PDB file of C-alpha atoms and ligand atoms in Angstrom:
ATOM      1  CA  UNK A   1      49.979  80.095 103.847  1.00  0.00           C
ATOM      2  CA  UNK A   2      49.961  83.140 101.579  1.00  0.00           C
ATOM      3  CA  UNK A   3      48.695  86.087 103.647  1.00  0.00           C
ATOM      4  CA  UNK A   4      48.700  88.653 100.834  1.00  0.00           C
ATOM      5  CA  UNK A   5      48.224  87.863  97.169  1.00  0.00           C
ATOM      6  CA  UNK A   6      48.383  90.582  94.550  1.00  0.00           C
ATOM      7  CA  UNK A   7      47.023  89.495  91.194  1.00  0.00           C
ATOM      8  CA  UNK A   8      47.388  91.354  87.875  1.00  0.00           C
ATOM      9  CA  UNK A   9      47.372  94.728  89.580  1.00  0.00           C
ATOM     10  CA  UNK A  10      47.205  97.909  87.514  1.00  0.00           C
ATOM     11  CA  UNK A  11      47.148 101.050  89.661  1.00  0.00           C
ATOM     12  CA  UNK A  12      48.203 104.688  89.862  1.00  0.00           C
ATOM     13  CA  UNK A  13      46.796 108.123  90.576  1.00  0.00           C
ATOM     14  CA  UNK A  14      43.982 109.284  88.292  1.00  0.00           C
ATOM     15  CA  UNK A  15      45.419 109.502  84.783  1.00  0.00           C
ATOM     16  CA  UNK A  16      48.963 108.725  85.987  1.00  0.00           C
ATOM     17  CA  UNK A  17      49.402 104.994  85.530  1.00  0.00           C
ATOM     18  CA  UNK A  18      52.195 103.595  87.698  1.00  0.00           C
ATOM     19  CA  UNK A  19      51.915  99.807  88.179  1.00  0.00           C
ATOM     20  CA  UNK A  20      51.391  97.327  85.355  1.00  0.00           C
ATOM     21  CA  UNK A  21      50.349  93.708  85.848  1.00  0.00           C
ATOM     22  CA  UNK A  22      51.986  93.303  89.235  1.00  0.00           C
ATOM     23  CA  UNK A  23      51.808  89.852  90.886  1.00  0.00           C
ATOM     24  CA  UNK A  24      53.137  89.378  94.405  1.00  0.00           C
ATOM     25  CA  UNK A  25      52.749  86.684  97.077  1.00  0.00           C
ATOM     26  CA  UNK A  26      53.584  87.436 100.698  1.00  0.00           C
ATOM     27  CA  UNK A  27      53.786  84.309 102.864  1.00  0.00           C
ATOM     28  CA  UNK A  28      52.585  84.488 106.438  1.00  0.00           C
ATOM     29  CA  UNK A  29      55.479  85.040 108.853  1.00  0.00           C
ATOM     30  CA  UNK A  30      57.941  86.122 106.154  1.00  0.00           C
ATOM     31  CA  UNK A  31      59.842  89.271 105.296  1.00  0.00           C
ATOM     32  CA  UNK A  32      59.206  90.176 101.664  1.00  0.00           C
ATOM     33  CA  UNK A  33      61.228  93.025 100.166  1.00  0.00           C
ATOM     34  CA  UNK A  34      60.391  95.276  97.241  1.00  0.00           C
ATOM     35  CA  UNK A  35      63.441  96.921  95.736  1.00  0.00           C
ATOM     36  CA  UNK A  36      64.033  99.007  92.635  1.00  0.00           C
ATOM     37  CA  UNK A  37      65.236 102.374  91.397  1.00  0.00           C
ATOM     38  CA  UNK A  38      63.703 105.780  92.206  1.00  0.00           C
ATOM     39  CA  UNK A  39      60.263 106.251  90.723  1.00  0.00           C
ATOM     40  CA  UNK A  40      59.807 102.520  90.057  1.00  0.00           C
ATOM     41  CA  UNK A  41      56.466 102.524  91.860  1.00  0.00           C
ATOM     42  CA  UNK A  42      57.481 100.955  95.191  1.00  0.00           C
ATOM     43  CA  UNK A  43      55.558 103.445  97.339  1.00  0.00           C
ATOM     44  CA  UNK A  44      52.615 103.225  94.939  1.00  0.00           C
ATOM     45  CA  UNK A  45      52.514  99.479  95.537  1.00  0.00           C
ATOM     46  CA  UNK A  46      52.173 100.027  99.306  1.00  0.00           C
ATOM     47  CA  UNK A  47      49.668 102.838  98.691  1.00  0.00           C
ATOM     48  CA  UNK A  48      47.643 100.459  96.500  1.00  0.00           C
ATOM     49  CA  UNK A  49      47.502  97.840  99.265  1.00  0.00           C
ATOM     50  CA  UNK A  50      46.494 100.445 101.852  1.00  0.00           C
ATOM     51  CA  UNK A  51      43.744 102.107  99.797  1.00  0.00           C
ATOM     52  CA  UNK A  52      45.698 105.254  98.958  1.00  0.00           C
ATOM     53  CA  UNK A  53      46.022 104.803  95.190  1.00  0.00           C
ATOM     54  CA  UNK A  54      43.536 104.164  92.388  1.00  0.00           C
ATOM     55  CA  UNK A  55      43.163 100.522  91.388  1.00  0.00           C
ATOM     56  CA  UNK A  56      42.249 100.168  87.697  1.00  0.00           C
ATOM     57  CA  UNK A  57      42.119  96.386  87.686  1.00  0.00           C
ATOM     58  CA  UNK A  58      43.392  93.330  89.505  1.00  0.00           C
ATOM     59  CA  UNK A  59      42.960  91.896  92.969  1.00  0.00           C
ATOM     60  CA  UNK A  60      44.567  92.372  96.356  1.00  0.00           C
ATOM     61  CA  UNK A  61      43.635  89.365  98.462  1.00  0.00           C
ATOM     62  CA  UNK A  62      44.414  89.722 102.154  1.00  0.00           C
ATOM     63  CA  UNK A  63      43.625  86.844 104.479  1.00  0.00           C
ATOM     64  CA  UNK A  64      41.243  85.401 101.902  1.00  0.00           C
ATOM     65  CA  UNK A  65      39.271  88.498 100.893  1.00  0.00           C
ATOM     66  CA  UNK A  66      39.720  91.074  98.170  1.00  0.00           C
ATOM     67  CA  UNK A  67      40.550  94.434  99.756  1.00  0.00           C
ATOM     68  CA  UNK A  68      41.088  96.351  96.492  1.00  0.00           C
ATOM     69  CA  UNK A  69      39.011  99.520  96.638  1.00  0.00           C
ATOM     70  CA  UNK A  70      38.494  99.557 100.423  1.00  0.00           C
ATOM     71  CA  UNK A  71      39.333 102.709 102.422  1.00  0.00           C
ATOM     72  CA  UNK A  72      42.469 102.933 104.589  1.00  0.00           C
ATOM     73  CA  UNK A  73      40.537 102.792 107.894  1.00  0.00           C
ATOM     74  CA  UNK A  74      38.751  99.605 106.754  1.00  0.00           C
ATOM     75  CA  UNK A  75      42.063  98.054 105.680  1.00  0.00           C
ATOM     76  CA  UNK A  76      43.633  98.992 109.006  1.00  0.00           C
ATOM     77  CA  UNK A  77      40.779  97.275 110.865  1.00  0.00           C
ATOM     78  CA  UNK A  78      41.378  94.092 108.851  1.00  0.00           C
ATOM     79  CA  UNK A  79      44.939  93.910 110.220  1.00  0.00           C
ATOM     80  CA  UNK A  80      47.307  95.851 107.964  1.00  0.00           C
ATOM     81  CA  UNK A  81      49.615  98.513 109.436  1.00  0.00           C
ATOM     82  CA  UNK A  82      51.464 101.102 107.343  1.00  0.00           C
ATOM     83  CA  UNK A  83      54.637 103.004 108.170  1.00  0.00           C
ATOM     84  CA  UNK A  84      54.750 105.568 105.354  1.00  0.00           C
ATOM     85  CA  UNK A  85      57.852 107.323 104.087  1.00  0.00           C
ATOM     86  CA  UNK A  86      56.451 110.690 105.149  1.00  0.00           C
ATOM     87  CA  UNK A  87      56.724 111.661 108.786  1.00  0.00           C
ATOM     88  CA  UNK A  88      53.406 110.852 110.460  1.00  0.00           C
ATOM     89  CA  UNK A  89      54.456 111.763 114.006  1.00  0.00           C
ATOM     90  CA  UNK A  90      53.083 114.730 115.956  1.00  0.00           C
ATOM     91  CA  UNK A  91      56.266 116.589 116.976  1.00  0.00           C
ATOM     92  CA  UNK A  92      54.647 118.786 119.615  1.00  0.00           C
ATOM     93  CA  UNK A  93      53.087 115.798 121.416  1.00  0.00           C
ATOM     94  CA  UNK A  94      54.899 113.381 123.724  1.00  0.00           C
ATOM     95  CA  UNK A  95      55.781 109.818 122.745  1.00  0.00           C
ATOM     96  CA  UNK A  96      52.930 108.612 124.998  1.00  0.00           C
ATOM     97  CA  UNK A  97      50.406 110.994 123.415  1.00  0.00           C
ATOM     98  CA  UNK A  98      51.453 109.830 119.943  1.00  0.00           C
ATOM     99  CA  UNK A  99      50.894 106.202 120.976  1.00  0.00           C
ATOM    100  CA  UNK A 100      47.504 107.145 122.480  1.00  0.00           C
ATOM    101  CA  UNK A 101      46.435 108.832 119.224  1.00  0.00           C
ATOM    102  CA  UNK A 102      47.541 105.843 117.153  1.00  0.00           C
ATOM    103  CA  UNK A 103      45.174 103.688 119.220  1.00  0.00           C
ATOM    104  CA  UNK A 104      42.112 105.907 118.962  1.00  0.00           C
ATOM    105  CA  UNK A 105      39.015 103.754 119.287  1.00  0.00           C
ATOM    106  CA  UNK A 106      40.616 101.116 121.510  1.00  0.00           C
ATOM    107  CA  UNK A 107      39.164 100.802 125.020  1.00  0.00           C
ATOM    108  CA  UNK A 108      41.594 101.984 127.722  1.00  0.00           C
ATOM    109  CA  UNK A 109      42.347  98.461 129.010  1.00  0.00           C
ATOM    110  CA  UNK A 110      43.271  97.237 125.516  1.00  0.00           C
ATOM    111  CA  UNK A 111      45.280 100.397 124.902  1.00  0.00           C
ATOM    112  CA  UNK A 112      47.330  99.775 128.061  1.00  0.00           C
ATOM    113  CA  UNK A 113      48.022  96.202 126.987  1.00  0.00           C
ATOM    114  CA  UNK A 114      49.102  97.311 123.510  1.00  0.00           C
ATOM    115  CA  UNK A 115      51.369 100.020 124.959  1.00  0.00           C
ATOM    116  CA  UNK A 116      53.018  97.417 127.212  1.00  0.00           C
ATOM    117  CA  UNK A 117      53.568  95.084 124.242  1.00  0.00           C
ATOM    118  CA  UNK A 118      54.933  97.804 122.011  1.00  0.00           C
ATOM    119  CA  UNK A 119      57.252  99.227 124.685  1.00  0.00           C
ATOM    120  CA  UNK A 120      58.582  95.747 125.327  1.00  0.00           C
ATOM    121  CA  UNK A 121      59.643  95.658 121.675  1.00  0.00           C
ATOM    122  CA  UNK A 122      61.036  99.213 121.868  1.00  0.00           C
ATOM    123  CA  UNK A 123      62.471  99.634 125.405  1.00  0.00           C
ATOM    124  CA  UNK A 124      64.227 102.814 124.325  1.00  0.00           C
ATOM    125  CA  UNK A 125      60.817 104.467 123.785  1.00  0.00           C
ATOM    126  CA  UNK A 126      59.922 103.624 127.373  1.00  0.00           C
ATOM    127  CA  UNK A 127      62.778 105.858 128.546  1.00  0.00           C
ATOM    128  CA  UNK A 128      61.550 108.597 126.225  1.00  0.00           C
ATOM    129  CA  UNK A 129      57.845 108.196 126.969  1.00  0.00           C
ATOM    130  CA  UNK A 130      57.275 111.778 128.194  1.00  0.00           C
ATOM    131  CA  UNK A 131      59.582 113.475 125.708  1.00  0.00           C
ATOM    132  CA  UNK A 132      58.122 115.584 122.917  1.00  0.00           C
ATOM    133  CA  UNK A 133      58.439 113.509 119.742  1.00  0.00           C
ATOM    134  CA  UNK A 134      60.054 116.473 117.964  1.00  0.00           C
ATOM    135  CA  UNK A 135      63.104 116.172 120.228  1.00  0.00           C
ATOM    136  CA  UNK A 136      63.832 112.536 119.315  1.00  0.00           C
ATOM    137  CA  UNK A 137      66.754 111.582 117.064  1.00  0.00           C
ATOM    138  CA  UNK A 138      66.088 110.402 113.506  1.00  0.00           C
ATOM    139  CA  UNK A 139      66.480 106.764 114.538  1.00  0.00           C
ATOM    140  CA  UNK A 140      64.242 107.133 117.585  1.00  0.00           C
ATOM    141  CA  UNK A 141      61.583 108.802 115.439  1.00  0.00           C
ATOM    142  CA  UNK A 142      61.723 105.898 112.977  1.00  0.00           C
ATOM    143  CA  UNK A 143      61.278 103.449 115.884  1.00  0.00           C
ATOM    144  CA  UNK A 144      58.299 105.519 117.097  1.00  0.00           C
ATOM    145  CA  UNK A 145      56.757 105.470 113.600  1.00  0.00           C
ATOM    146  CA  UNK A 146      56.931 101.653 113.609  1.00  0.00           C
ATOM    147  CA  UNK A 147      55.573 101.551 117.177  1.00  0.00           C
ATOM    148  CA  UNK A 148      52.577 103.673 116.115  1.00  0.00           C
ATOM    149  CA  UNK A 149      51.685 101.185 113.370  1.00  0.00           C
ATOM    150  CA  UNK A 150      52.009  98.314 115.867  1.00  0.00           C
ATOM    151  CA  UNK A 151      49.473  99.861 118.255  1.00  0.00           C
ATOM    152  CA  UNK A 152      46.656  98.333 116.198  1.00  0.00           C
ATOM    153  CA  UNK A 153      48.235  94.881 116.403  1.00  0.00           C
ATOM    154  CA  UNK A 154      48.542  94.290 112.639  1.00  0.00           C
ATOM    155  CA  UNK A 155      49.073  90.874 111.029  1.00  0.00           C
ATOM    156  CA  UNK A 156      50.847  92.498 108.093  1.00  0.00           C
ATOM    157  CA  UNK A 157      53.138  95.509 108.396  1.00  0.00           C
ATOM    158  CA  UNK A 158      53.994  97.662 105.370  1.00  0.00           C
ATOM    159  CA  UNK A 159      57.309  99.512 105.807  1.00  0.00           C
ATOM    160  CA  UNK A 160      58.366 102.236 103.377  1.00  0.00           C
ATOM    161  CA  UNK A 161      62.082 103.060 103.406  1.00  0.00           C
ATOM    162  CA  UNK A 162      62.421 102.966 107.174  1.00  0.00           C
ATOM    163  CA  UNK A 163      66.237 103.072 107.068  1.00  0.00           C
ATOM    164  CA  UNK A 164      66.684 106.038 104.715  1.00  0.00           C
ATOM    165  CA  UNK A 165      68.751 108.948 106.119  1.00  0.00           C
ATOM    166  CA  UNK A 166      69.780 107.058 109.257  1.00  0.00           C
ATOM    167  CA  UNK A 167      73.327 106.653 110.588  1.00  0.00           C
ATOM    168  CA  UNK A 168      74.756 103.135 109.913  1.00  0.00           C
ATOM    169  CA  UNK A 169      74.343 101.999 113.541  1.00  0.00           C
ATOM    170  CA  UNK A 170      70.662 103.016 113.503  1.00  0.00           C
ATOM    171  CA  UNK A 171      70.110 101.293 110.140  1.00  0.00           C
ATOM    172  CA  UNK A 172      71.373  98.112 111.783  1.00  0.00           C
ATOM    173  CA  UNK A 173      69.136  98.545 114.843  1.00  0.00           C
ATOM    174  CA  UNK A 174      66.013  99.269 112.791  1.00  0.00           C
ATOM    175  CA  UNK A 175      66.625  96.190 110.613  1.00  0.00           C
ATOM    176  CA  UNK A 176      67.187  94.079 113.750  1.00  0.00           C
ATOM    177  CA  UNK A 177      63.802  95.278 115.006  1.00  0.00           C
ATOM    178  CA  UNK A 178      62.182  94.255 111.729  1.00  0.00           C
ATOM    179  CA  UNK A 179      63.642  90.744 112.107  1.00  0.00           C
ATOM    180  CA  UNK A 180      62.429  90.682 115.735  1.00  0.00           C
ATOM    181  CA  UNK A 181      58.897  91.588 114.603  1.00  0.00           C
ATOM    182  CA  UNK A 182      58.896  88.674 112.175  1.00  0.00           C
ATOM    183  CA  UNK A 183      59.914  86.385 115.074  1.00  0.00           C
ATOM    184  CA  UNK A 184      56.846  87.663 116.933  1.00  0.00           C
ATOM    185  CA  UNK A 185      54.720  86.453 114.031  1.00  0.00           C
ATOM    186  CA  UNK A 186      54.167  89.715 112.171  1.00  0.00           C
ATOM    187  CA  UNK A 187      54.415  89.420 108.401  1.00  0.00           C
ATOM    188  CA  UNK A 188      56.498  92.180 106.827  1.00  0.00           C
ATOM    189  CA  UNK A 189      56.410  93.806 103.395  1.00  0.00           C
ATOM    190  CA  UNK A 190      59.340  96.209 103.226  1.00  0.00           C
ATOM    191  CA  UNK A 191      60.243  98.705 100.516  1.00  0.00           C
ATOM    192  CA  UNK A 192      63.907  99.667 100.341  1.00  0.00           C
ATOM    193  CA  UNK A 193      65.819 101.963  98.056  1.00  0.00           C
ATOM    194  CA  UNK A 194      69.094 100.525  99.382  1.00  0.00           C
ATOM    195  CA  UNK A 195      68.735  97.038  97.974  1.00  0.00           C
ATOM    196  CA  UNK A 196      71.552  95.374  99.935  1.00  0.00           C
ATOM    197  CA  UNK A 197      69.863  96.283 103.248  1.00  0.00           C
ATOM    198  CA  UNK A 198      66.647  94.549 102.233  1.00  0.00           C
ATOM    199  CA  UNK A 199      68.458  91.556 100.736  1.00  0.00           C
ATOM    200  CA  UNK A 200      70.173  90.885 104.070  1.00  0.00           C
ATOM    201  CA  UNK A 201      66.914  90.303 105.956  1.00  0.00           C
ATOM    202  CA  UNK A 202      64.365  89.249 103.319  1.00  0.00           C
ATOM    203  CA  UNK A 203      63.073  85.729 102.679  1.00  0.00           C
ATOM    204  CA  UNK A 204      61.785  86.734  99.254  1.00  0.00           C
ATOM    205  CA  UNK A 205      62.469  89.714  97.036  1.00  0.00           C
ATOM    206  CA  UNK A 206      60.714  91.446  94.145  1.00  0.00           C
ATOM    207  CA  UNK A 207      62.540  93.833  91.848  1.00  0.00           C
ATOM    208  CA  UNK A 208      60.280  96.567  90.514  1.00  0.00           C
ATOM    209  CA  UNK A 209      61.296  98.843  87.638  1.00  0.00           C
ATOM    210  CA  UNK A 210      59.090 101.222  85.626  1.00  0.00           C
ATOM    211  CA  UNK A 211      56.036  99.794  87.357  1.00  0.00           C
ATOM    212  CA  UNK A 212      56.685  96.166  86.392  1.00  0.00           C
ATOM    213  CA  UNK A 213      58.110  93.206  88.297  1.00  0.00           C
ATOM    214  CA  UNK A 214      61.461  92.248  86.726  1.00  0.00           C
ATOM    215  CA  UNK A 215      62.490  89.568  89.216  1.00  0.00           C
ATOM    216  CA  UNK A 216      60.829  87.466  91.923  1.00  0.00           C
ATOM    217  CA  UNK A 217      62.715  84.974  94.074  1.00  0.00           C
ATOM    218  CA  UNK A 218      65.139  84.492  96.919  1.00  0.00           C
ATOM    219  CA  UNK A 219      67.748  87.171  97.647  1.00  0.00           C
ATOM    220  CA  UNK A 220      70.600  84.758  96.888  1.00  0.00           C
ATOM    221  CA  UNK A 221      69.186  84.098  93.401  1.00  0.00           C
ATOM    222  CA  UNK A 222      68.985  87.824  92.676  1.00  0.00           C
ATOM    223  CA  UNK A 223      72.575  88.312  93.849  1.00  0.00           C
ATOM    224  CA  UNK A 224      73.655  85.954  91.056  1.00  0.00           C
ATOM    225  CA  UNK A 225      71.863  87.993  88.380  1.00  0.00           C
ATOM    226  CA  UNK A 226      74.657  90.447  87.736  1.00  0.00           C
ATOM    227  CA  UNK A 227      72.948  92.065  84.758  1.00  0.00           C
ATOM    228  CA  UNK A 228      69.794  92.917  86.734  1.00  0.00           C
ATOM    229  CA  UNK A 229      71.820  94.269  89.661  1.00  0.00           C
ATOM    230  CA  UNK A 230      73.850  96.469  87.346  1.00  0.00           C
ATOM    231  CA  UNK A 231      70.976  97.633  85.175  1.00  0.00           C
ATOM    232  CA  UNK A 232      68.433  98.483  87.866  1.00  0.00           C
ATOM    233  CA  UNK A 233      70.322  98.903  91.101  1.00  0.00           C
ATOM    234  CA  UNK A 234      73.694 100.261  90.008  1.00  0.00           C
ATOM    235  CA  UNK A 235      75.473  97.431  91.836  1.00  0.00           C
ATOM    236  CA  UNK A 236      78.665  96.366  90.038  1.00  0.00           C
TER     237      UNK A 236
HETATM  238  P1  ATP B 301      61.111 106.600  95.389  1.00  0.00           P
HETATM  239  O1  ATP B 301      62.110 105.592  95.822  1.00  0.00           O
HETATM  240  O2  ATP B 301      61.713 107.751  94.664  1.00  0.00           O
HETATM  241  O3  ATP B 301      60.124 106.994  96.458  1.00  0.00           O
HETATM  242  P2  ATP B 301      59.152 104.774  94.275  1.00  0.00           P
HETATM  243  O4  ATP B 301      59.663 103.555  93.625  1.00  0.00           O
HETATM  244  O5  ATP B 301      58.588 104.654  95.649  1.00  0.00           O
HETATM  245  O6  ATP B 301      60.260 105.893  94.224  1.00  0.00           O
HETATM  246  P3  ATP B 301      56.646 106.029  93.622  1.00  0.00           P
HETATM  247  O7  ATP B 301      56.785 107.034  94.723  1.00  0.00           O
HETATM  248  O8  ATP B 301      55.649 104.970  93.768  1.00  0.00           O
HETATM  249  O9  ATP B 301      58.058 105.359  93.308  1.00  0.00           O
HETATM  250  O10 ATP B 301      56.377 106.838  92.282  1.00  0.00           O
HETATM  251  C1  ATP B 301      56.065 106.229  91.040  1.00  0.00           C
HETATM  252  C2  ATP B 301      55.495 107.266  90.093  1.00  0.00           C
HETATM  253  O11 ATP B 301      54.236 107.739  90.560  1.00  0.00           O
HETATM  254  C3  ATP B 301      56.364 108.498  89.942  1.00  0.00           C
HETATM  255  O12 ATP B 301      56.388 108.849  88.580  1.00  0.00           O
HETATM  256  C4  ATP B 301      55.662 109.553  90.758  1.00  0.00           C
HETATM  257  O13 ATP B 301      55.878 110.840  90.242  1.00  0.00           O
HETATM  258  C5  ATP B 301      54.211 109.138  90.654  1.00  0.00           C
HETATM  259  N1  ATP B 301      53.451 109.519  91.866  1.00  0.00           N
HETATM  260  C6  ATP B 301      53.750 109.177  93.123  1.00  0.00           C
HETATM  261  N2  ATP B 301      52.829 109.636  94.004  1.00  0.00           N
HETATM  262  C7  ATP B 301      51.918 110.307  93.273  1.00  0.00           C
HETATM  263  C8  ATP B 301      50.688 111.013  93.559  1.00  0.00           C
HETATM  264  N3  ATP B 301      50.227 111.110  94.812  1.00  0.00           N
HETATM  265  N4  ATP B 301      50.021 111.572  92.511  1.00  0.00           N
HETATM  266  C9  ATP B 301      50.475 111.450  91.264  1.00  0.00           C
HETATM  267  N5  ATP B 301      51.607 110.786  90.914  1.00  0.00           N
HETATM  268  C10 ATP B 301      52.317 110.229  91.888  1.00  0.00           C
END
């Protein structure tokens, strides 16, 4: 089943047009990667899904209904979680307090169940539960950012460059977590500037350049398209 269907999407910010006629299908239970050069519009695509960009035309069908034009809090309630590129963690609060804030609105009993679930996925955060988030390492902070989005139990998780600026061992661990989340039934749409990282874990990949889709298919098909890899990703 296709969980998210983007049809003929044109979007941007006010007069700044960024995406042109974008079509994307995200199958339930899959990892779908969006790759492409700087400024291609990858973040804008996630912003468009999450109600943070202006949609000029087109449809964003999630779980059967068009969510284009809804507000972020409405989209979150429908089951989409977003881990943005910008740091959305409160440094002066503890890991626990950050998790509590991410679950605002949930009754205490449900909150406790969600915390248990999320800490089972991220046992390292359990050890750090009372630490101020500002004292965590870059990798631990990235894990916390993902944990915060999981507090609302999303069906679809949008991840924006979650491996950027991490040491190689942490890149590996974060990507392993992403694969683990898919095994738990969460559908993943991941944006990556480092294409090879996304290609290793994705079931399907879209190459975005200058706001348009230039390739859609399986990672192994893209790896055979030497001219696309060279032109858009600088891979020889
Ligand atoms: P990067 O990998 O560098 O983050 P990207 O592929 O994610 O690039 P976007 O961040 O979506 O690309 O940017 C696409 C275009 O939209 C750029 O020209 C950028 O300047 C513009 N843009 C991004 N955010 C905004 C905004 N909030 N308001 C206006 N223009 C924006």
